[in-house]
CSV table of C-alpha atoms in Angstrom, one decimal:
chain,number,residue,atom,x,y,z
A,87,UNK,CA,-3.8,-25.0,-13.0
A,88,UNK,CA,-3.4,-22.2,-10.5
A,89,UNK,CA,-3.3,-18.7,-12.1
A,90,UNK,CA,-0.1,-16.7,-11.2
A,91,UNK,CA,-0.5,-13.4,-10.3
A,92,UNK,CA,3.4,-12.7,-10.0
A,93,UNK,CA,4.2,-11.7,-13.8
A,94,UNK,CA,8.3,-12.5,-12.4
A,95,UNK,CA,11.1,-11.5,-14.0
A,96,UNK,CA,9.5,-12.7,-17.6
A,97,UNK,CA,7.5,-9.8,-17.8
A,98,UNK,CA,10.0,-7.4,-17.3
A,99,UNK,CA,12.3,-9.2,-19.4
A,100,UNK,CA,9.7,-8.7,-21.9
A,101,UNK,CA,9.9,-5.1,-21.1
A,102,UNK,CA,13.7,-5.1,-21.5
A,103,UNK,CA,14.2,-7.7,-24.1
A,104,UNK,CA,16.2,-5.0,-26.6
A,105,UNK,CA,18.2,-3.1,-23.7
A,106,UNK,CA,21.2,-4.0,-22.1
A,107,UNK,CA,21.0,-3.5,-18.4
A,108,UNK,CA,24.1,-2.4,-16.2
A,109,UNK,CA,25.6,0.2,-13.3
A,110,UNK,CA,23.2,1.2,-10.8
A,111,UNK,CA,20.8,3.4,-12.9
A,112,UNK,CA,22.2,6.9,-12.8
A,113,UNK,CA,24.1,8.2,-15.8
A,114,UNK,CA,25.0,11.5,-16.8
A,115,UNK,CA,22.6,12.9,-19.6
A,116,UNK,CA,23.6,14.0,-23.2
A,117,UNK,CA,20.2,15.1,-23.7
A,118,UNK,CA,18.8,18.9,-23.2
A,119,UNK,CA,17.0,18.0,-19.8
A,120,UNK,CA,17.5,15.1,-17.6
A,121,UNK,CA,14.2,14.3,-14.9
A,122,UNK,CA,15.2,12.4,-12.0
A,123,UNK,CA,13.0,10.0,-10.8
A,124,UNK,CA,13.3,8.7,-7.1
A,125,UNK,CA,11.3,5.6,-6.9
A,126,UNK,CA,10.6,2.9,-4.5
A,127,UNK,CA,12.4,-0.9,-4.6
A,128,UNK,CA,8.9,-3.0,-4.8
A,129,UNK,CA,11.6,-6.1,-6.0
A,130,UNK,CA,13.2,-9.1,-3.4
A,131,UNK,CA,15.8,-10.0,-5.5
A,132,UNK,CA,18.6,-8.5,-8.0
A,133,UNK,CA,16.2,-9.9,-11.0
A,134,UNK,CA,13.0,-8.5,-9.9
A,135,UNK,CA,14.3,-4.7,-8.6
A,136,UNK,CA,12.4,-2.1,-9.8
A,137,UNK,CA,15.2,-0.6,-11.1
A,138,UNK,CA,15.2,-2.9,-14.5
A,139,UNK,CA,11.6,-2.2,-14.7
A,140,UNK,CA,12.8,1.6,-14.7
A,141,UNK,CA,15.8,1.3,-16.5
A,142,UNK,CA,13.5,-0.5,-19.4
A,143,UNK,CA,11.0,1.8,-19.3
A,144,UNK,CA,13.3,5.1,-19.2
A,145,UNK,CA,15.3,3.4,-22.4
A,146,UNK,CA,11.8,3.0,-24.3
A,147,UNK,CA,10.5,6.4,-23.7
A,148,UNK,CA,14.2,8.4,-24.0
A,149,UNK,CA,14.3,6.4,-27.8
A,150,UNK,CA,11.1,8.3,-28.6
A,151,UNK,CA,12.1,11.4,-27.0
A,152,UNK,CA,15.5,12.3,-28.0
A,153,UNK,CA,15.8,15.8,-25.5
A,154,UNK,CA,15.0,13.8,-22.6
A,155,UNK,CA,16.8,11.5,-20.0
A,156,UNK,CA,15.3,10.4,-17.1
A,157,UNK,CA,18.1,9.7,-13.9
A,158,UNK,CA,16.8,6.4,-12.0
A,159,UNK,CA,17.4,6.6,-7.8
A,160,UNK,CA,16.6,3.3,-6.4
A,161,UNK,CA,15.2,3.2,-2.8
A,162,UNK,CA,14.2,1.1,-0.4
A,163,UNK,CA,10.3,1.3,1.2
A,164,UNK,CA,11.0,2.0,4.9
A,165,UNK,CA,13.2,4.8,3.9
A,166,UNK,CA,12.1,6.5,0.4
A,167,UNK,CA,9.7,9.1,2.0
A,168,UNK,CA,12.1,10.0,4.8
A,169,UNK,CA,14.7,10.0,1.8
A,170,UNK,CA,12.6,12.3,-0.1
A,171,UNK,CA,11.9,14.7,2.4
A,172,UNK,CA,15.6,15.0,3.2
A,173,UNK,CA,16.1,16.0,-0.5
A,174,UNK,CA,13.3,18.3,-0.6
A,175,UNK,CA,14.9,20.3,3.2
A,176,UNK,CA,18.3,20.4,1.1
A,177,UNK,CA,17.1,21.9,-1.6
A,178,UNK,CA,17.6,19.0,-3.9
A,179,UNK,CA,14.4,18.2,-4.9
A,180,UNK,CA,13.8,15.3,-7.7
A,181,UNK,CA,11.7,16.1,-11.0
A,182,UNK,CA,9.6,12.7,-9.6
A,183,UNK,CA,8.9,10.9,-6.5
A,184,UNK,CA,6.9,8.0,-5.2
A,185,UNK,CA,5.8,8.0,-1.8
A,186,UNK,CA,3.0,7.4,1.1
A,187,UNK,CA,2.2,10.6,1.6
A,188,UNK,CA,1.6,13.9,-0.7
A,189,UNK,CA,-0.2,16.6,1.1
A,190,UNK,CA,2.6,18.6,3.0
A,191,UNK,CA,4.6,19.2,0.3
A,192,UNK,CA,1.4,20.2,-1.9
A,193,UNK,CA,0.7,23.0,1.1
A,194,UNK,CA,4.0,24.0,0.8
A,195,UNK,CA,3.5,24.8,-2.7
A,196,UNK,CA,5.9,22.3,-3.8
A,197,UNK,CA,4.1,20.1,-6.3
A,198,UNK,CA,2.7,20.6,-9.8
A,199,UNK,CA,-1.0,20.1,-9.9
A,200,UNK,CA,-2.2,17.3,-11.9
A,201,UNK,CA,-4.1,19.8,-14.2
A,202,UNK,CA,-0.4,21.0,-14.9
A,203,UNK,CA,1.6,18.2,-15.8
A,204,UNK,CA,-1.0,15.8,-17.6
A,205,UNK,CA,-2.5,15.3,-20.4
A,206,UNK,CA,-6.6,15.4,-20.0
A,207,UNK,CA,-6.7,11.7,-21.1
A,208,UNK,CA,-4.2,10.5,-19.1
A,209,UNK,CA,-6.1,12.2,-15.7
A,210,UNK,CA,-9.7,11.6,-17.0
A,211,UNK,CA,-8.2,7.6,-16.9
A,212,UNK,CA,-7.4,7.3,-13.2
A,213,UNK,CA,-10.0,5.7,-10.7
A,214,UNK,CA,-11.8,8.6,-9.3
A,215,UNK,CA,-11.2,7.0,-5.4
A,216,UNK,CA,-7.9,7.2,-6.0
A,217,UNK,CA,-8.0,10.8,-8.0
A,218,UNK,CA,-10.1,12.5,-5.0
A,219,UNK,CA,-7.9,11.0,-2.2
A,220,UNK,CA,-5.2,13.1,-4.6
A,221,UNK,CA,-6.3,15.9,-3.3
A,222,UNK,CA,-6.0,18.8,-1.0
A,223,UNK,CA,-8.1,21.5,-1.1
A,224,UNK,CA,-10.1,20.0,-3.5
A,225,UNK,CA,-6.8,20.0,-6.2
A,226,UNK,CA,-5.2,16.9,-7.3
A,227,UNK,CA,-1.5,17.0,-6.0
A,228,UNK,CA,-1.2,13.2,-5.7
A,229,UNK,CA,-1.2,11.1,-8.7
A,230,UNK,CA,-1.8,7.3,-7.9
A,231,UNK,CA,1.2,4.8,-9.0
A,232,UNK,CA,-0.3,1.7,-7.9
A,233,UNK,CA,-2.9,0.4,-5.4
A,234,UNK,CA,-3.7,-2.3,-3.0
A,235,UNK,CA,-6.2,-3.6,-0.6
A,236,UNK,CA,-6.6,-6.4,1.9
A,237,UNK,CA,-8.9,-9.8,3.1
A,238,UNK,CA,-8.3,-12.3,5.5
A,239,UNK,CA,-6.1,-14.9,4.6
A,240,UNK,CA,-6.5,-18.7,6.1
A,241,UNK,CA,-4.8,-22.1,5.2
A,242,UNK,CA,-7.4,-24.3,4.3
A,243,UNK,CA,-5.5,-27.5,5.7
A,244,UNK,CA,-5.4,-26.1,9.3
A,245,UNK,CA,-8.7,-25.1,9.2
A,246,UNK,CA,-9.6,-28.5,8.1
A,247,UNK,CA,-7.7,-30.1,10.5
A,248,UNK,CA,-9.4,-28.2,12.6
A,249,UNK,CA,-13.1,-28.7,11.4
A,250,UNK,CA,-13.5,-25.0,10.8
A,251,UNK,CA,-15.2,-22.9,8.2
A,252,UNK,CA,-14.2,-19.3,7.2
A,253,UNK,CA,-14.9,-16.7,9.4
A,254,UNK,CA,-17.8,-14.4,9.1
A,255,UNK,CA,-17.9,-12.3,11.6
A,256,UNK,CA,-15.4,-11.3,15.1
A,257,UNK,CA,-17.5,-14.7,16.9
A,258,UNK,CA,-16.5,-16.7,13.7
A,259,UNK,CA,-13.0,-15.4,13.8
A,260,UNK,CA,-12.3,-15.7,18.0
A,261,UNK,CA,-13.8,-19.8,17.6
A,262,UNK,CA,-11.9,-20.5,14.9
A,263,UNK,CA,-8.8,-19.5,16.5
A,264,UNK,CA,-9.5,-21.6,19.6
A,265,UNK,CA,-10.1,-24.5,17.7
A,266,UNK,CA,-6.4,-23.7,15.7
A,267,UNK,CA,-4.9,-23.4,19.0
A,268,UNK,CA,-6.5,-26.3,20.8
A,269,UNK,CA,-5.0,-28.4,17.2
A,270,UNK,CA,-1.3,-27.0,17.8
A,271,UNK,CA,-0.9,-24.0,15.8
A,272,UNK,CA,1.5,-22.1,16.6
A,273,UNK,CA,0.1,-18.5,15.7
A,274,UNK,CA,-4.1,-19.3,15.3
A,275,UNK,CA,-3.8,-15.6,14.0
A,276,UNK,CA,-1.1,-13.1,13.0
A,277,UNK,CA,-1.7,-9.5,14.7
A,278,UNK,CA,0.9,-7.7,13.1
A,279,UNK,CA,0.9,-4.3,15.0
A,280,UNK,CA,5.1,-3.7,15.2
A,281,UNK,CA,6.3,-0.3,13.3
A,282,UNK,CA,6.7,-1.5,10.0
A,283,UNK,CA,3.1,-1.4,8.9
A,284,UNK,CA,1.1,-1.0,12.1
A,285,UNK,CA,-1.1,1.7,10.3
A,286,UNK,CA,-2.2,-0.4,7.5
A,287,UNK,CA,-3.1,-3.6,10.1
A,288,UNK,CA,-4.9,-1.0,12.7
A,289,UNK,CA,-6.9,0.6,9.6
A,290,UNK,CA,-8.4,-3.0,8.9
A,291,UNK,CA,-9.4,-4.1,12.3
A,292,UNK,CA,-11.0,-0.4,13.1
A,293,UNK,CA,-13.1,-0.6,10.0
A,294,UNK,CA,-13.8,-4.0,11.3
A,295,UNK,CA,-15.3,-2.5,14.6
A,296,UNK,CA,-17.2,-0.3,12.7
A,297,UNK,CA,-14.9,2.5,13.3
A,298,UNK,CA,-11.7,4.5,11.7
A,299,UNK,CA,-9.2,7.0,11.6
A,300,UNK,CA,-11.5,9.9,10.8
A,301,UNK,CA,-14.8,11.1,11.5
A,302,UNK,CA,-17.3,10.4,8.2
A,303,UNK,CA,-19.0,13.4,9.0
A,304,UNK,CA,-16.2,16.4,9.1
A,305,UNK,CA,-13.4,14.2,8.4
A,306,UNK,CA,-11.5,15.1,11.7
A,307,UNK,CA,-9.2,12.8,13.2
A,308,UNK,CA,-11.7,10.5,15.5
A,309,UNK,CA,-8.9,7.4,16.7
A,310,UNK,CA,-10.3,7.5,20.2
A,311,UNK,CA,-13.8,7.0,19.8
A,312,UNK,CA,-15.9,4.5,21.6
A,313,UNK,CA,-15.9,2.0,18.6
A,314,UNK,CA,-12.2,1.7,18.4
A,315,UNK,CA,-11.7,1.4,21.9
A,316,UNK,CA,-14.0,-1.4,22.2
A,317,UNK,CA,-12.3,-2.7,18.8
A,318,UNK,CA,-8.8,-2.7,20.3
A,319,UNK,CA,-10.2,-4.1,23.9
A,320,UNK,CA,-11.7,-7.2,22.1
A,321,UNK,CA,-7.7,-7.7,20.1
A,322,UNK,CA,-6.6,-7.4,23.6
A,323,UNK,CA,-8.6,-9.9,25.0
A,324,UNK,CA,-7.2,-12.2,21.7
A,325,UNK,CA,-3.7,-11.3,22.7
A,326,UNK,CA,-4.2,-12.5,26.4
A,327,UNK,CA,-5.6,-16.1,25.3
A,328,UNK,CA,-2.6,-16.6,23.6
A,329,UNK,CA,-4.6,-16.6,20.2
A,330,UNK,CA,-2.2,-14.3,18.7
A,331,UNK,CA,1.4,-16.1,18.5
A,332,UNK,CA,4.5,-16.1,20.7
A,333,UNK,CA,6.1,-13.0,19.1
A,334,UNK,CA,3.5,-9.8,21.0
A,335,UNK,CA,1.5,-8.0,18.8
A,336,UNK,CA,3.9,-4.8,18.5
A,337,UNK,CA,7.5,-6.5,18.1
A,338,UNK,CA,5.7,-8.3,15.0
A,339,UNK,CA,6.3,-7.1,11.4
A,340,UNK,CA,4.5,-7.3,8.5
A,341,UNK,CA,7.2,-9.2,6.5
A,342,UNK,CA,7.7,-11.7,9.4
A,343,UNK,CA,4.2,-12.2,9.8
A,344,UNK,CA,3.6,-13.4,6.1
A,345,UNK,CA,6.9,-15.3,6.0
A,346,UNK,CA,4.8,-17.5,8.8
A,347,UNK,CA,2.2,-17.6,6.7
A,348,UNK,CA,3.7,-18.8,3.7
A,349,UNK,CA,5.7,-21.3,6.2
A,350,UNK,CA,2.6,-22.7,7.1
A,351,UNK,CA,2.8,-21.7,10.9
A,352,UNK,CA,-0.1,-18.9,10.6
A,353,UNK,CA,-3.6,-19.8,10.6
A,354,UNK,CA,-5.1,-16.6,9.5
A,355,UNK,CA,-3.9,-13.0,8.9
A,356,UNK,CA,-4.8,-9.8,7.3
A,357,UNK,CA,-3.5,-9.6,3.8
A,358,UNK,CA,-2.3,-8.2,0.5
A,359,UNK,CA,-2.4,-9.3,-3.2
A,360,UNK,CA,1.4,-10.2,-2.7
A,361,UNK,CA,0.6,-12.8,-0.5
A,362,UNK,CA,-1.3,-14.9,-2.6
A,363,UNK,CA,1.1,-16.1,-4.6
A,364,UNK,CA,4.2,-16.2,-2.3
A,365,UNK,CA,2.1,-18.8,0.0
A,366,UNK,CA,0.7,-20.4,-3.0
A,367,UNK,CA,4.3,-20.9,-4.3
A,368,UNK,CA,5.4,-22.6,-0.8
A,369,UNK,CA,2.6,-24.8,-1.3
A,370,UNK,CA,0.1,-23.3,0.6
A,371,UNK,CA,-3.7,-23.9,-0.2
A,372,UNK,CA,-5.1,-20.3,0.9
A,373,UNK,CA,-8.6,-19.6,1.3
A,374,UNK,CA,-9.4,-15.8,1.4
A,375,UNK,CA,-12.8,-13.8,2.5
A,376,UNK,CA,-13.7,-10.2,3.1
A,377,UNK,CA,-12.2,-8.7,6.2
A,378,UNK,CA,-14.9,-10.1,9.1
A,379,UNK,CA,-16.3,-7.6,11.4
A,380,UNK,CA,-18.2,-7.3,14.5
A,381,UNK,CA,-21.6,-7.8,13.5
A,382,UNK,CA,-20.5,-9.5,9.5
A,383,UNK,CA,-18.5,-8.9,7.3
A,384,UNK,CA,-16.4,-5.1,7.9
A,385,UNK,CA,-17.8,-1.4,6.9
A,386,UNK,CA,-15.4,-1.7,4.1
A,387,UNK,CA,-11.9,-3.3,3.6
A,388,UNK,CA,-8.8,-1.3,3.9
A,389,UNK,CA,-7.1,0.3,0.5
A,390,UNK,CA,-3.8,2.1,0.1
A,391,UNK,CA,-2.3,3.6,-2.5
A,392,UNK,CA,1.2,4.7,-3.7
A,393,UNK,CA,1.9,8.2,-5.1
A,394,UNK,CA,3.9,9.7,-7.8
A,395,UNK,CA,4.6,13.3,-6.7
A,396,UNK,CA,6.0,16.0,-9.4
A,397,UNK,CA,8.4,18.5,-7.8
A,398,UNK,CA,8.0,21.9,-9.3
A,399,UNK,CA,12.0,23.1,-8.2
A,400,UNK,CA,13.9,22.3,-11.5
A,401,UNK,CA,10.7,23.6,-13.4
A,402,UNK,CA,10.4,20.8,-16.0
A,403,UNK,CA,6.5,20.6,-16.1
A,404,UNK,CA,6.3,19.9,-19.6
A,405,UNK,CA,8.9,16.9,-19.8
A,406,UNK,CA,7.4,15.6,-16.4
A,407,UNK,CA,4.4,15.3,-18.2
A,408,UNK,CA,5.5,13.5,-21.5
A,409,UNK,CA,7.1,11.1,-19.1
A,410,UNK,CA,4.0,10.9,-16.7
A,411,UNK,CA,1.4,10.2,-20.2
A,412,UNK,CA,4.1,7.4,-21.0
A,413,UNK,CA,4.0,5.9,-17.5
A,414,UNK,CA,0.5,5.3,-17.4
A,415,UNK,CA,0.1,3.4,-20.9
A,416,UNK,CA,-1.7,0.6,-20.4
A,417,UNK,CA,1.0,-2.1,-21.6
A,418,UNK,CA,4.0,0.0,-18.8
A,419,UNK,CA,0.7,0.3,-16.1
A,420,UNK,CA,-0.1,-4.0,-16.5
A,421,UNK,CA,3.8,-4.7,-16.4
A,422,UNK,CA,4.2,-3.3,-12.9
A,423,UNK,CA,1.1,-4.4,-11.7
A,424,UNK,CA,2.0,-7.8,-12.8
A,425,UNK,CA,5.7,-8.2,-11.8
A,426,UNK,CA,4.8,-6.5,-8.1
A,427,UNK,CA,1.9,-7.9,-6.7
A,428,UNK,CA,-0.5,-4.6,-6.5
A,429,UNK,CA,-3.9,-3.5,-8.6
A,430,UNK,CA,-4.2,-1.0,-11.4
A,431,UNK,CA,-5.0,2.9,-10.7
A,432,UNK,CA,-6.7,3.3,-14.4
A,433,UNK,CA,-9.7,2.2,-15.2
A,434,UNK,CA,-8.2,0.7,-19.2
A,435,UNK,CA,-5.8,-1.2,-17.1
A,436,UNK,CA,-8.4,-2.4,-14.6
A,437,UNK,CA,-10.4,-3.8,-17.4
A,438,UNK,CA,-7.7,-5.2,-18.9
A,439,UNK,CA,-6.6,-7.2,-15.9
A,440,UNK,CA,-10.5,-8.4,-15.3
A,441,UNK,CA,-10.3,-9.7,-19.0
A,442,UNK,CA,-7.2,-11.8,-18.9
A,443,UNK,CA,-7.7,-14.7,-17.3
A,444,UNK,CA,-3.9,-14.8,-15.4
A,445,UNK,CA,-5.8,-12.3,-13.3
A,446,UNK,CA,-8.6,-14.1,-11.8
A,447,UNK,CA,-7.4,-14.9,-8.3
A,448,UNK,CA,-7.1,-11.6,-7.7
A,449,UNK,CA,-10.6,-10.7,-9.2
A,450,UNK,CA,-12.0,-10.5,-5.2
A,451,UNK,CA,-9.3,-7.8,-4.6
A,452,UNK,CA,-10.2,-5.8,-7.2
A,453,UNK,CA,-14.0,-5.7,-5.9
A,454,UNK,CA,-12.8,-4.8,-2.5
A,455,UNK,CA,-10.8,-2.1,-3.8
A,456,UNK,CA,-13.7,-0.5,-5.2
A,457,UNK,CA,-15.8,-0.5,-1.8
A,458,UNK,CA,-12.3,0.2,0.9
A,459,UNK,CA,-11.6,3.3,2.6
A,460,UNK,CA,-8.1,4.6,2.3
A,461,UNK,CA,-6.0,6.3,4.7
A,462,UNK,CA,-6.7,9.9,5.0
A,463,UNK,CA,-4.0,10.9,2.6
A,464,UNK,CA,-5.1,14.8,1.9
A,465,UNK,CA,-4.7,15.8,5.4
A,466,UNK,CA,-1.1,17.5,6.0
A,467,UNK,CA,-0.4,16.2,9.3
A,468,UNK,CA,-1.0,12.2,8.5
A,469,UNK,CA,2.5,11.2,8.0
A,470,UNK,CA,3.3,12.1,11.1
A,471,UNK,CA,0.0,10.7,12.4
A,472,UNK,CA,0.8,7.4,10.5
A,473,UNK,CA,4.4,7.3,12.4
A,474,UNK,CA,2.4,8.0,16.1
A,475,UNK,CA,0.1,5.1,15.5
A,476,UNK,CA,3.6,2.8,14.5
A,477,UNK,CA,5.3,3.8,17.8
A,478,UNK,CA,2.2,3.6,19.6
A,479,UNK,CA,-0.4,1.5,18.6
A,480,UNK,CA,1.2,-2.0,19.7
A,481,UNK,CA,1.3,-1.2,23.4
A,482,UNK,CA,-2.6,-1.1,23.4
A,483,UNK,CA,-2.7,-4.6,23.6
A,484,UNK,CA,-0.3,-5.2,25.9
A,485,UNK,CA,-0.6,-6.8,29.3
A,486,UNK,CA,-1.2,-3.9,32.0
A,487,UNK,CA,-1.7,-1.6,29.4
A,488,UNK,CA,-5.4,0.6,28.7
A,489,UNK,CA,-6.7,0.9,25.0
A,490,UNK,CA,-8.4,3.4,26.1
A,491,UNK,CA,-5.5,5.3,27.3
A,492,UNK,CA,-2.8,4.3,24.4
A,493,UNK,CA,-5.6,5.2,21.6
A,494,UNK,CA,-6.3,8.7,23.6
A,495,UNK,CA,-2.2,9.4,23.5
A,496,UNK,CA,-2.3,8.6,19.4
A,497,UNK,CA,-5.7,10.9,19.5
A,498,UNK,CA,-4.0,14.2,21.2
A,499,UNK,CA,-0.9,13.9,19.2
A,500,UNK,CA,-3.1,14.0,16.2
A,501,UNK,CA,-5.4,16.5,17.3
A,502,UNK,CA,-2.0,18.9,18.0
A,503,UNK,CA,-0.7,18.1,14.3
A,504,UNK,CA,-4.1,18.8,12.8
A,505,UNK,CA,-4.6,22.2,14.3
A,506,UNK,CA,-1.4,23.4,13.2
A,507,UNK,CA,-2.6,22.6,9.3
């Protein structure tokens, strides 16, 4: 039988199985500090919301520390970091906060360092990829909550249908989706550059052209270079054969794009861990393979990460860090993991998950993740970088449009936000 990645809502009821679960998270505290926790909804329905996986967790911990509530807040993805910094301008700041992005508030002077709020176990535990893309100025600010990386994604019946093997390399991927179109497909491949994660899609096909955001040698901002220019003229010329779908490349989201998938319209895409089993579970036989490049396979695959950020305004470092120690107990760490579809940040947990065989389907992720190259999280100005390339990035393969040109705008605006760090 298949292994399921999805842990679903057993896990967490597993979690939960003593506590009774009810209101929308936030209660007033009888205890002699109350941290409040903004976190993200990584849930798509009532009975897999983060919030019980809080809720359960909070109950567990506030049993065994009796002077401490933690105050659950609930919000959604698109919105939690713009949410956050909103709360942060008002001078509201929460005692914890998930998020994309780490490094202005850490310049600001904002955050706890790791070295403040954990215990030396607990920090000695995380991978050290994801610890030193933590850090600015060489501190950890940014404590990883969870990570993910990508392949390429294909449905073994259309490519059969087809006569078609796995792609190895851009020449591989360009035939194959001729032959997908020439059988009917409807989108041969999914190029999903619209504003809901055009940074995460742009990453993987740059590595793939040999090229990236930054430059390996200094780590300055490099989006216009020769290699990605070349990269984003050869997605053009995709685009242009009609190899790419009816929907254009930048009015296509992420979450429509895997719902194709899944629906068995798509013939390959980019994609996460959370994939798997969604199209697996819509009966979907998916084949997956390390993200092709132009000469073999990419430079490295793409890996992102989610951060927990501890907010020094209400000055609870030492309860932030009981609760932090808690949060990244192996049992708590392979729960989340589990129920939502992303990879361990611990190395315990990482073993853990290559040990238990419920885990092998995603055993090719967790290799990747080892060799991919995040975004460049430590530099101040990448959120706002991240939302250029969002707006931007989708008119580059547009009819009438320049790569060149579109790549050099995101390039400038970058350069202007990185000089003012």
């Amino acid at each position: 039988m298949r292994k399921r990645y999805l842990g679903g809502t057993a896990a967490i009821a597993a979690l939960s199985m003593t506590i009774a679960l009810s209101g929308c998270g936030s209660t007033a505290s009888s205890g002699n500090v109350t941290l409040r926790l903004v976190a993200a909804e990584y849930g798509t329905t009532p009975e897999t919301s983060s919030e019980r996986y809080w809720l359960a967790l909070a109950t567990e911990f506030e049993s065994k520390h009796p002077g401490v509530k933690i105050d659950i807040d609930i919000r959604p993805p698109k919105t939690i970091d713009s949410d956050v910094a909103a709360m942060v301008e008002e001078g509201k700041a929460p005692d914890l906060a998930q998020g994309g992005s780490y490094a202005d508030y850490a310049t600001r002077d904002q955050l706890y360092t790791a070295d403040e709020i954990m215990s030396v176990p607990t920090q000695a535990n995380f991978l050290s990829q994801l610890s030193d893309a933590g850090k600015v100025n060489r501190i950890q600010y940014g404590v990883p909550f969870a990570a993910s990386t990508r392949l390429l994604f294909y449905n073994k019946d259309l490519f059969d249908q087809a006569g078609i093997d796995a792609p190895k390399d851009w020449a591989d991927l360009k035939g194959d989706a001729q032959a997908l179109k020439q059988q009917g497909v409807t989108t041969p491949l999914a190029l999903p550059l619209g504003p809901e994660e055009a940074q995460s899609e742009t990453l993987m096909w740059l590595l793939g052209g040999g090229g990236g955001y930054t430059d390996t040698a200094d780590e300055s901002y490099n989006i216009d270079s020769s290699a990605n220019v070349k990269t984003f003229a050869w997605l053009k010329d995709l685009v242009a054969q009609g190899l790419t779908g009816p929907v254009a490349p930048g009015k296509l989201d992420r979450a429509a794009a895997y719902k194709a998938f899944a629906a068995g319209k798509v013939g390959m895409l980019n994609g996460h861990p959370g994939l798997l089993t969604v199209a697996q579970d819509q009966g979907i036989d998916v084949g997956t393979v390390e993200l092709p490049g132009v000469d073999g396979k990419a430079k490295a695959s793409m890996g992102s990460a989610d951060w927990m950020m501890a907010f020094k305004q209400n000055g609870h470092r030492a309860e932030i860090g009981k609760f932090l120690d808690f949060v990244f107990q192996d049992e708590n760490m392979m729960t989340f993991v589990g129920n939502y579809d992303q990879l361990p940040v611990t190395y315990t947990a990482t073993e853990k998950m290559a040990a238990n065989a419920a885990y092998e389907n995603v055993s090719v992720f967790r290799s990747a993740l080892a060799e991919s190259e995040l975004f460049p999280y430590g530099k101040t100005s990448w959120a706002g970088v991240s939302e250029s390339i969002k707006r931007n990035i989708g008119k580059a393969v547009e009819p009438g449009q320049s790569p060149k040109d579109v790549l050099g705008q995101i390039a400038r605006e970058a350069a202007t936000s990185e000089s003012a760090e």
